[in-house]
Amino acid sequence: MRTALAIARKELSIYFTTPWAYAVFTAMQALSSFFFINNLYKFQQAQELARVYGWEKVPQQFRNLTDGVAVPFWGTVMFITLFVAPFLSMRLFAEEKRNRTFELLMTAPVRPLEIVLGKYLGGLGVITATLGLTIVFPVILSVFGKGESGSALEWSTVLLGYGGLLLWGATCMAIGMFISMLTESQMVAALLSFTVLLPWMFLSGLAEGTEEPVRSLINALSFDVQLSGLLRGVLDLKALVFFVSVIFFSLLLSHRTVEAQRWT
Amino acid sequence: MKAANIGKILGVFGLLLLLSSPFTLFLTSGSIPIAATKAVAGAIMLGLYFATNFKQFGQFASRRSSFFFGTTALMVLMTLGALVAINYIAHKKNQRWDLTERKVFTLSPQTVSTLKAIKEPVHAIGFVQPDHPAYAGLQATFERYHAEAPDTFDYSFKDPRRHPDLAQRYQLRDSQTTVVLTRGEGANESHTSLNVISEQELTNALLKLTKVRDQTVYFVVGHGEWPLDRQVPMPGQRGRTTSLSELKQQLAQEGYAPRELNLAGGTTVPRDASLVLIAGAKAPFSPPEVESLRQYLAAGGRLLYFAEAYGEPGPELAKLLAEYGVELDKGVVADGQFNGGSPYVVLSLFFGKHEIAQPLSQRQLNIEFPTARSIGVLSQGLAEGVRVTPVLLTSPFGWVETTPDDKPAPTEGEKKGQLNLVTASTRDTSQALARRFDEARLVVVGDSELLLDSNWGHEGNRNLVMNALGWATQQVEKITIRPPDRATSTLELDAEMLNRIRFVSTDVLPLSLLGVGLAIWLSRRNK
């Protein structure tokens, strides 16, 4: 495990000393800011409308900052992560392969499991940092908002939503890392990861045209359905099991692919 | 080209066909023959690939790496199987924790106790199309109920367009959001449906379904009432016959047992009566018959009286109705403005503040009375503890036409204005000897033709009758569940403050990160 942590540290130092990661951070921050401000304006307008015409004139969700701004905001961040994560995961193995440093890594006294775990922990660190940037927005809301119970936000819901996003980010990184293992080209890795994640994310759209029990099966496999409860403040065991299963399976595939390099 | 190469190409296409056949079956065409053809063709192509590349397999199997790939494939498949099993168990035995402060996604204690009390499995069918806005919310509600009572509450969704047989069986209409709750199977199946979908409505429907079994509804006969099964000529329509068979069928489906009851000869209302219904009596009731009904009501009985425009129940029954605060006006109700083509076919969308009227009012359902009598509400001569509430009224343009054979127009001496068409009376009977219920309930409806097969298809009318029946037979109070909501929180920002937040969020923060990135890039470049 110590070796895996050393690899993770090395990965993180590479991430944080290359401008590429900062370009991704900037894009994440700019996009999420844009959507946050948009949500904030909508909420503000709804509240003004309510003060003039009465609360029954505005939808229920606009009576509360958590429902009106934070929950939709996490939904948007989830969508942005779909675009950002492939750009962060693409270099994990593809870069090593292109630079021919992967052979060196394989000849070093490091087990494939440690390589995979180290690389993944590094990727996990950088996606956590990327998503961590967005926590500034709930903080802004809690500074300026007022709630009848004191706090403007329901922090339990906000933090669970944030946890859900991290789980989603961790899943994207695991899938992205496996795909990065399959190719030397970083762009191909990013594109393939995106091609896999995007339809998987919106699998529930396909469920609309189907009947039971196929519909339930498709919904159970869909990322957005599994995430919807977490983002609104409901922790479901089945959602946790689902995400952990996808991560575990992706790591297993990555491990076997790394191991396969010794046999070919 | 070599046979082995052709085999490889066929193998690739075969694999594609084989793997895509489930998509064809479930997502694209839905046709079993097409999907099966694809799968069979794919399997044949793959077979050709294996046949033409047999030698290579022999070489592959003898290589050292082949063992690794074999064990890897086995390990991956076994892991996948184990993960699928774990996910299946997690799905079936799911645990959920509502971390919201006010538990907004948790069922109320009333619902939880209702679900715990269910003895026989209940199945909920959501007749909602997947693209309907209510679909996701309803599914989440169903899931919560199922999670609370996994063995007794199950659910499914059916698209009414794809299952017209079911839609017909449960008498559903197009484009309405409907949930049907069913209990039992085959001939023993009973069901109830609801249109307003909320936890309160769903739990009340559940209560109704589980409590309604073995409730006997007695239809009084002997005074020219509409028959339950037997066909009789329709008034004013030569050659057409009618009966109450549709109502009877609906009652059976909802768990009521309809029976006929002749009160002649001093027969009393049986002890198992949940309700007594008089469907359009045309001849007078005798004093002993009325006495039976009087005793029944005084002991907390429930009576539904559907008046007939061209018939009189007689002075004795009129006296009993007067004790419960209602009096049938002579003549037929007419309305010059709110009618269904003729002033005597009265259309009503004017609801009183009564439980029976609430769901109709919420759904904006118009009620159509073919030939109605208006009901006067009395304030004197009432039995002790009686309260009368109007349920349904005509428009303000209604009047009682005392000479319906003449040209319909309000004349001097005729009652005018907003007239009662349906009333509901209650009487406290908690102190009565040998009481059936603590409260007697009487609903008087100004028209009996609503019940006929020919009019049963009118959704508003059917709902009115079934709501009245449900209210009258109600043995348990409906529960009220206030939907929980998050604590109100507000944001009072002036334009200047909002601009500042926008500036910091969209300008300062991203640019700072970009600046750090640039600094790192430049410093690495200059090394």
PDB file of C-alpha atoms in Angstrom, chain A residues 26-216:
ATOM      1  CA  THR A  26     -10.710  26.959 -14.557  1.00  0.00           C
ATOM      2  CA  ALA A  27     -13.228  25.461 -16.961  1.00  0.00           C
ATOM      3  CA  MET A  28     -15.009  23.721 -14.093  1.00  0.00           C
ATOM      4  CA  GLN A  29     -15.104  26.873 -12.003  1.00  0.00           C
ATOM      5  CA  ALA A  30     -16.234  29.110 -14.879  1.00  0.00           C
ATOM      6  CA  LEU A  31     -18.999  26.784 -16.026  1.00  0.00           C
ATOM      7  CA  SER A  32     -20.317  26.033 -12.554  1.00  0.00           C
ATOM      8  CA  SER A  33     -20.196  29.772 -11.682  1.00  0.00           C
ATOM      9  CA  PHE A  34     -22.266  30.555 -14.715  1.00  0.00           C
ATOM     10  CA  PHE A  35     -24.956  28.023 -13.794  1.00  0.00           C
ATOM     11  CA  PHE A  36     -24.845  28.977 -10.109  1.00  0.00           C
ATOM     12  CA  ILE A  37     -25.465  32.647 -10.888  1.00  0.00           C
ATOM     13  CA  ASN A  38     -28.224  31.661 -13.275  1.00  0.00           C
ATOM     14  CA  ASN A  39     -29.938  29.592 -10.553  1.00  0.00           C
ATOM     15  CA  LEU A  40     -29.461  32.395  -8.068  1.00  0.00           C
ATOM     16  CA  TYR A  41     -31.119  34.950 -10.372  1.00  0.00           C
ATOM     17  CA  LYS A  42     -34.067  32.617 -10.977  1.00  0.00           C
ATOM     18  CA  PHE A  43     -34.490  32.067  -7.246  1.00  0.00           C
ATOM     19  CA  GLN A  44     -34.268  35.783  -6.539  1.00  0.00           C
ATOM     20  CA  GLN A  45     -36.900  36.538  -9.200  1.00  0.00           C
ATOM     21  CA  ALA A  46     -39.235  33.867  -7.839  1.00  0.00           C
ATOM     22  CA  GLN A  47     -38.892  35.265  -4.333  1.00  0.00           C
ATOM     23  CA  GLU A  48     -39.655  38.795  -5.510  1.00  0.00           C
ATOM     24  CA  LEU A  49     -42.711  37.478  -7.349  1.00  0.00           C
ATOM     25  CA  ALA A  50     -43.808  35.676  -4.195  1.00  0.00           C
ATOM     26  CA  ARG A  51     -43.450  38.807  -2.066  1.00  0.00           C
ATOM     27  CA  VAL A  52     -45.732  40.717  -4.449  1.00  0.00           C
ATOM     28  CA  TYR A  53     -48.293  38.089  -5.482  1.00  0.00           C
ATOM     29  CA  GLY A  54     -48.118  35.602  -2.617  1.00  0.00           C
ATOM     30  CA  TRP A  55     -46.183  32.391  -2.015  1.00  0.00           C
ATOM     31  CA  GLU A  56     -48.783  30.179  -3.626  1.00  0.00           C
ATOM     32  CA  LYS A  57     -47.941  31.754  -6.996  1.00  0.00           C
ATOM     33  CA  VAL A  58     -44.417  30.319  -7.091  1.00  0.00           C
ATOM     34  CA  PRO A  59     -43.469  26.646  -7.243  1.00  0.00           C
ATOM     35  CA  GLN A  60     -42.761  24.950  -3.923  1.00  0.00           C
ATOM     36  CA  GLN A  61     -39.036  24.583  -4.616  1.00  0.00           C
ATOM     37  CA  PHE A  62     -38.495  28.351  -4.590  1.00  0.00           C
ATOM     38  CA  ARG A  63     -39.417  28.650  -0.925  1.00  0.00           C
ATOM     39  CA  ASN A  64     -36.151  27.181   0.064  1.00  0.00           C
ATOM     40  CA  LEU A  65     -32.546  27.798  -0.974  1.00  0.00           C
ATOM     41  CA  THR A  66     -31.598  24.137  -0.731  1.00  0.00           C
ATOM     42  CA  ASP A  67     -34.330  23.042  -3.137  1.00  0.00           C
ATOM     43  CA  GLY A  68     -34.282  26.186  -5.265  1.00  0.00           C
ATOM     44  CA  VAL A  69     -30.552  26.652  -5.784  1.00  0.00           C
ATOM     45  CA  ALA A  70     -28.323  23.983  -4.192  1.00  0.00           C
ATOM     46  CA  VAL A  71     -30.054  20.812  -5.487  1.00  0.00           C
ATOM     47  CA  PRO A  72     -30.369  22.025  -9.118  1.00  0.00           C
ATOM     48  CA  PHE A  73     -26.799  23.294  -8.892  1.00  0.00           C
ATOM     49  CA  TRP A  74     -25.486  19.847  -7.917  1.00  0.00           C
ATOM     50  CA  GLY A  75     -27.401  18.442 -10.890  1.00  0.00           C
ATOM     51  CA  THR A  76     -25.557  20.852 -13.171  1.00  0.00           C
ATOM     52  CA  VAL A  77     -22.171  20.071 -11.608  1.00  0.00           C
ATOM     53  CA  MET A  78     -22.909  16.376 -12.160  1.00  0.00           C
ATOM     54  CA  PHE A  79     -23.385  17.112 -15.850  1.00  0.00           C
ATOM     55  CA  ILE A  80     -20.212  19.232 -16.090  1.00  0.00           C
ATOM     56  CA  THR A  81     -18.248  16.414 -14.415  1.00  0.00           C
ATOM     57  CA  LEU A  82     -19.246  14.198 -17.309  1.00  0.00           C
ATOM     58  CA  PHE A  83     -17.183  16.456 -19.586  1.00  0.00           C
ATOM     59  CA  VAL A  84     -14.374  17.262 -17.169  1.00  0.00           C
ATOM     60  CA  ALA A  85     -13.550  13.791 -15.799  1.00  0.00           C
ATOM     61  CA  PRO A  86     -12.445  12.272 -19.142  1.00  0.00           C
ATOM     62  CA  PHE A  87      -9.913  15.093 -19.533  1.00  0.00           C
ATOM     63  CA  LEU A  88      -8.480  14.335 -16.118  1.00  0.00           C
ATOM     64  CA  SER A  89      -8.417  10.567 -16.486  1.00  0.00           C
ATOM     65  CA  MET A  90      -7.120  10.425 -20.051  1.00  0.00           C
ATOM     66  CA  ARG A  91      -3.450  10.857 -19.129  1.00  0.00           C
ATOM     67  CA  LEU A  92      -3.295   8.283 -16.309  1.00  0.00           C
ATOM     68  CA  PHE A  93      -1.949   5.436 -18.473  1.00  0.00           C
ATOM     69  CA  ALA A  94      -2.106   6.759 -22.036  1.00  0.00           C
ATOM     70  CA  GLU A  95       0.612   9.325 -21.345  1.00  0.00           C
ATOM     71  CA  GLU A  96       2.902   6.688 -19.838  1.00  0.00           C
ATOM     72  CA  LYS A  97       2.368   4.480 -22.865  1.00  0.00           C
ATOM     73  CA  ARG A  98       3.040   7.270 -25.328  1.00  0.00           C
ATOM     74  CA  ASN A  99       6.206   8.366 -23.501  1.00  0.00           C
ATOM     75  CA  ARG A 100       7.351   4.729 -23.307  1.00  0.00           C
ATOM     76  CA  THR A 101       7.657   5.032 -19.520  1.00  0.00           C
ATOM     77  CA  PHE A 102       5.080   2.328 -18.994  1.00  0.00           C
ATOM     78  CA  GLU A 103       7.664  -0.384 -19.793  1.00  0.00           C
ATOM     79  CA  LEU A 104       9.930   1.113 -17.112  1.00  0.00           C
ATOM     80  CA  LEU A 105       7.083   1.028 -14.645  1.00  0.00           C
ATOM     81  CA  MET A 106       6.420  -2.604 -15.460  1.00  0.00           C
ATOM     82  CA  THR A 107      10.041  -3.584 -14.940  1.00  0.00           C
ATOM     83  CA  ALA A 108      10.168  -1.802 -11.567  1.00  0.00           C
ATOM     84  CA  PRO A 109       9.545  -3.889  -8.431  1.00  0.00           C
ATOM     85  CA  VAL A 110       5.953  -2.732  -8.222  1.00  0.00           C
ATOM     86  CA  ARG A 111       2.923  -4.994  -8.376  1.00  0.00           C
ATOM     87  CA  PRO A 112       0.214  -4.240 -10.973  1.00  0.00           C
ATOM     88  CA  LEU A 113      -2.314  -3.818  -8.168  1.00  0.00           C
ATOM     89  CA  GLU A 114      -0.176  -1.101  -6.594  1.00  0.00           C
ATOM     90  CA  ILE A 115       0.201   0.627  -9.939  1.00  0.00           C
ATOM     91  CA  VAL A 116      -3.561   0.621 -10.523  1.00  0.00           C
ATOM     92  CA  LEU A 117      -4.419   1.717  -6.989  1.00  0.00           C
ATOM     93  CA  GLY A 118      -1.731   4.402  -6.979  1.00  0.00           C
ATOM     94  CA  LYS A 119      -2.837   5.823 -10.297  1.00  0.00           C
ATOM     95  CA  TYR A 120      -6.480   5.683  -9.241  1.00  0.00           C
ATOM     96  CA  LEU A 121      -5.864   7.390  -5.897  1.00  0.00           C
ATOM     97  CA  GLY A 122      -4.004  10.130  -7.748  1.00  0.00           C
ATOM     98  CA  GLY A 123      -6.939  10.541 -10.119  1.00  0.00           C
ATOM     99  CA  LEU A 124      -9.331  10.502  -7.191  1.00  0.00           C
ATOM    100  CA  GLY A 125      -7.346  13.289  -5.522  1.00  0.00           C
ATOM    101  CA  VAL A 126      -7.523  15.517  -8.557  1.00  0.00           C
ATOM    102  CA  ILE A 127     -11.252  14.957  -9.188  1.00  0.00           C
ATOM    103  CA  THR A 128     -11.929  15.700  -5.505  1.00  0.00           C
ATOM    104  CA  ALA A 129      -9.989  18.951  -5.849  1.00  0.00           C
ATOM    105  CA  THR A 130     -11.925  19.820  -9.025  1.00  0.00           C
ATOM    106  CA  LEU A 131     -15.294  19.167  -7.439  1.00  0.00           C
ATOM    107  CA  GLY A 132     -14.110  20.722  -4.164  1.00  0.00           C
ATOM    108  CA  LEU A 133     -13.914  24.079  -5.916  1.00  0.00           C
ATOM    109  CA  THR A 134     -17.701  24.122  -6.171  1.00  0.00           C
ATOM    110  CA  ILE A 135     -18.239  24.011  -2.399  1.00  0.00           C
ATOM    111  CA  VAL A 136     -17.586  27.753  -2.425  1.00  0.00           C
ATOM    112  CA  PHE A 137     -21.097  28.303  -3.814  1.00  0.00           C
ATOM    113  CA  PRO A 138     -23.085  26.770  -0.929  1.00  0.00           C
ATOM    114  CA  VAL A 139     -20.819  28.774   1.374  1.00  0.00           C
ATOM    115  CA  ILE A 140     -21.853  31.972  -0.462  1.00  0.00           C
ATOM    116  CA  LEU A 141     -25.504  30.970  -0.079  1.00  0.00           C
ATOM    117  CA  SER A 142     -25.159  30.348   3.634  1.00  0.00           C
ATOM    118  CA  VAL A 143     -23.488  33.737   4.102  1.00  0.00           C
ATOM    119  CA  PHE A 144     -26.179  35.733   2.315  1.00  0.00           C
ATOM    120  CA  GLY A 145     -29.293  33.609   2.836  1.00  0.00           C
ATOM    121  CA  LYS A 146     -31.626  33.561   5.813  1.00  0.00           C
ATOM    122  CA  GLY A 147     -33.561  30.614   7.114  1.00  0.00           C
ATOM    123  CA  GLU A 148     -36.361  30.304   9.652  1.00  0.00           C
ATOM    124  CA  SER A 149     -34.286  27.746  11.548  1.00  0.00           C
ATOM    125  CA  GLY A 150     -31.143  29.863  11.455  1.00  0.00           C
ATOM    126  CA  SER A 151     -29.161  28.304   8.630  1.00  0.00           C
ATOM    127  CA  ALA A 152     -30.193  29.201   5.108  1.00  0.00           C
ATOM    128  CA  LEU A 153     -29.133  25.822   3.763  1.00  0.00           C
ATOM    129  CA  GLU A 154     -29.846  22.302   4.879  1.00  0.00           C
ATOM    130  CA  TRP A 155     -26.243  21.276   5.211  1.00  0.00           C
ATOM    131  CA  SER A 156     -27.092  17.595   5.583  1.00  0.00           C
ATOM    132  CA  THR A 157     -28.655  17.659   2.100  1.00  0.00           C
ATOM    133  CA  VAL A 158     -25.853  19.795   0.664  1.00  0.00           C
ATOM    134  CA  LEU A 159     -23.105  17.567   2.036  1.00  0.00           C
ATOM    135  CA  LEU A 160     -24.838  14.380   0.909  1.00  0.00           C
ATOM    136  CA  GLY A 161     -25.217  15.913  -2.545  1.00  0.00           C
ATOM    137  CA  TYR A 162     -21.542  16.740  -2.482  1.00  0.00           C
ATOM    138  CA  GLY A 163     -20.786  13.151  -1.411  1.00  0.00           C
ATOM    139  CA  GLY A 164     -22.903  11.910  -4.323  1.00  0.00           C
ATOM    140  CA  LEU A 165     -20.927  14.092  -6.712  1.00  0.00           C
ATOM    141  CA  LEU A 166     -17.637  12.729  -5.374  1.00  0.00           C
ATOM    142  CA  LEU A 167     -18.947   9.192  -5.851  1.00  0.00           C
ATOM    143  CA  TRP A 168     -19.922  10.073  -9.397  1.00  0.00           C
ATOM    144  CA  GLY A 169     -16.501  11.665 -10.009  1.00  0.00           C
ATOM    145  CA  ALA A 170     -14.780   8.570  -8.589  1.00  0.00           C
ATOM    146  CA  THR A 171     -16.824   6.380 -10.939  1.00  0.00           C
ATOM    147  CA  CYS A 172     -15.949   8.521 -13.961  1.00  0.00           C
ATOM    148  CA  MET A 173     -12.252   8.370 -13.032  1.00  0.00           C
ATOM    149  CA  ALA A 174     -12.328   4.570 -12.644  1.00  0.00           C
ATOM    150  CA  ILE A 175     -13.957   4.073 -16.031  1.00  0.00           C
ATOM    151  CA  GLY A 176     -11.716   6.718 -17.601  1.00  0.00           C
ATOM    152  CA  MET A 177      -8.597   5.073 -16.158  1.00  0.00           C
ATOM    153  CA  PHE A 178      -9.505   1.700 -17.639  1.00  0.00           C
ATOM    154  CA  ILE A 179     -10.088   3.266 -21.050  1.00  0.00           C
ATOM    155  CA  SER A 180      -6.816   5.194 -20.731  1.00  0.00           C
ATOM    156  CA  MET A 181      -5.118   1.828 -20.263  1.00  0.00           C
ATOM    157  CA  LEU A 182      -6.372   0.654 -23.650  1.00  0.00           C
ATOM    158  CA  THR A 183      -4.788   3.343 -25.822  1.00  0.00           C
ATOM    159  CA  GLU A 184      -1.678   5.438 -26.263  1.00  0.00           C
ATOM    160  CA  SER A 185      -3.571   8.504 -27.403  1.00  0.00           C
ATOM    161  CA  GLN A 186      -4.873  10.768 -24.641  1.00  0.00           C
ATOM    162  CA  MET A 187      -7.476  12.344 -26.907  1.00  0.00           C
ATOM    163  CA  VAL A 188      -8.784   8.944 -27.953  1.00  0.00           C
ATOM    164  CA  ALA A 189      -8.942   7.967 -24.268  1.00  0.00           C
ATOM    165  CA  ALA A 190     -10.907  11.122 -23.394  1.00  0.00           C
ATOM    166  CA  LEU A 191     -13.250  10.720 -26.338  1.00  0.00           C
ATOM    167  CA  LEU A 192     -13.879   7.043 -25.613  1.00  0.00           C
ATOM    168  CA  SER A 193     -14.506   7.743 -21.920  1.00  0.00           C
ATOM    169  CA  PHE A 194     -16.994  10.428 -22.828  1.00  0.00           C
ATOM    170  CA  THR A 195     -18.650   8.117 -25.365  1.00  0.00           C
ATOM    171  CA  VAL A 196     -19.095   5.475 -22.692  1.00  0.00           C
ATOM    172  CA  LEU A 197     -20.173   7.813 -19.868  1.00  0.00           C
ATOM    173  CA  LEU A 198     -22.646  10.018 -21.735  1.00  0.00           C
ATOM    174  CA  PRO A 199     -25.139   7.335 -22.865  1.00  0.00           C
ATOM    175  CA  TRP A 200     -24.693   5.481 -19.577  1.00  0.00           C
ATOM    176  CA  MET A 201     -25.518   8.661 -17.702  1.00  0.00           C
ATOM    177  CA  PHE A 202     -28.770   9.125 -19.578  1.00  0.00           C
ATOM    178  CA  LEU A 203     -29.773   5.504 -19.907  1.00  0.00           C
ATOM    179  CA  SER A 204     -33.047   6.364 -18.159  1.00  0.00           C
ATOM    180  CA  GLY A 205     -34.109   8.211 -21.323  1.00  0.00           C
ATOM    181  CA  LEU A 206     -34.199   4.854 -23.095  1.00  0.00           C
ATOM    182  CA  ALA A 207     -36.320   3.396 -20.323  1.00  0.00           C
ATOM    183  CA  GLU A 208     -39.190   5.683 -21.313  1.00  0.00           C
ATOM    184  CA  GLY A 209     -39.917   3.635 -24.398  1.00  0.00           C
ATOM    185  CA  THR A 210     -39.878   0.286 -22.637  1.00  0.00           C
ATOM    186  CA  GLU A 211     -42.170  -1.757 -20.434  1.00  0.00           C
ATOM    187  CA  GLU A 212     -41.573  -3.415 -17.096  1.00  0.00           C
ATOM    188  CA  PRO A 213     -39.367  -5.212 -16.095  1.00  0.00           C
ATOM    189  CA  VAL A 214     -36.903  -3.887 -18.711  1.00  0.00           C
ATOM    190  CA  ARG A 215     -37.677  -0.356 -17.583  1.00  0.00           C
ATOM    191  CA  SER A 216     -36.703  -1.075 -13.982  1.00  0.00           C
TER     192      SER A 216
END
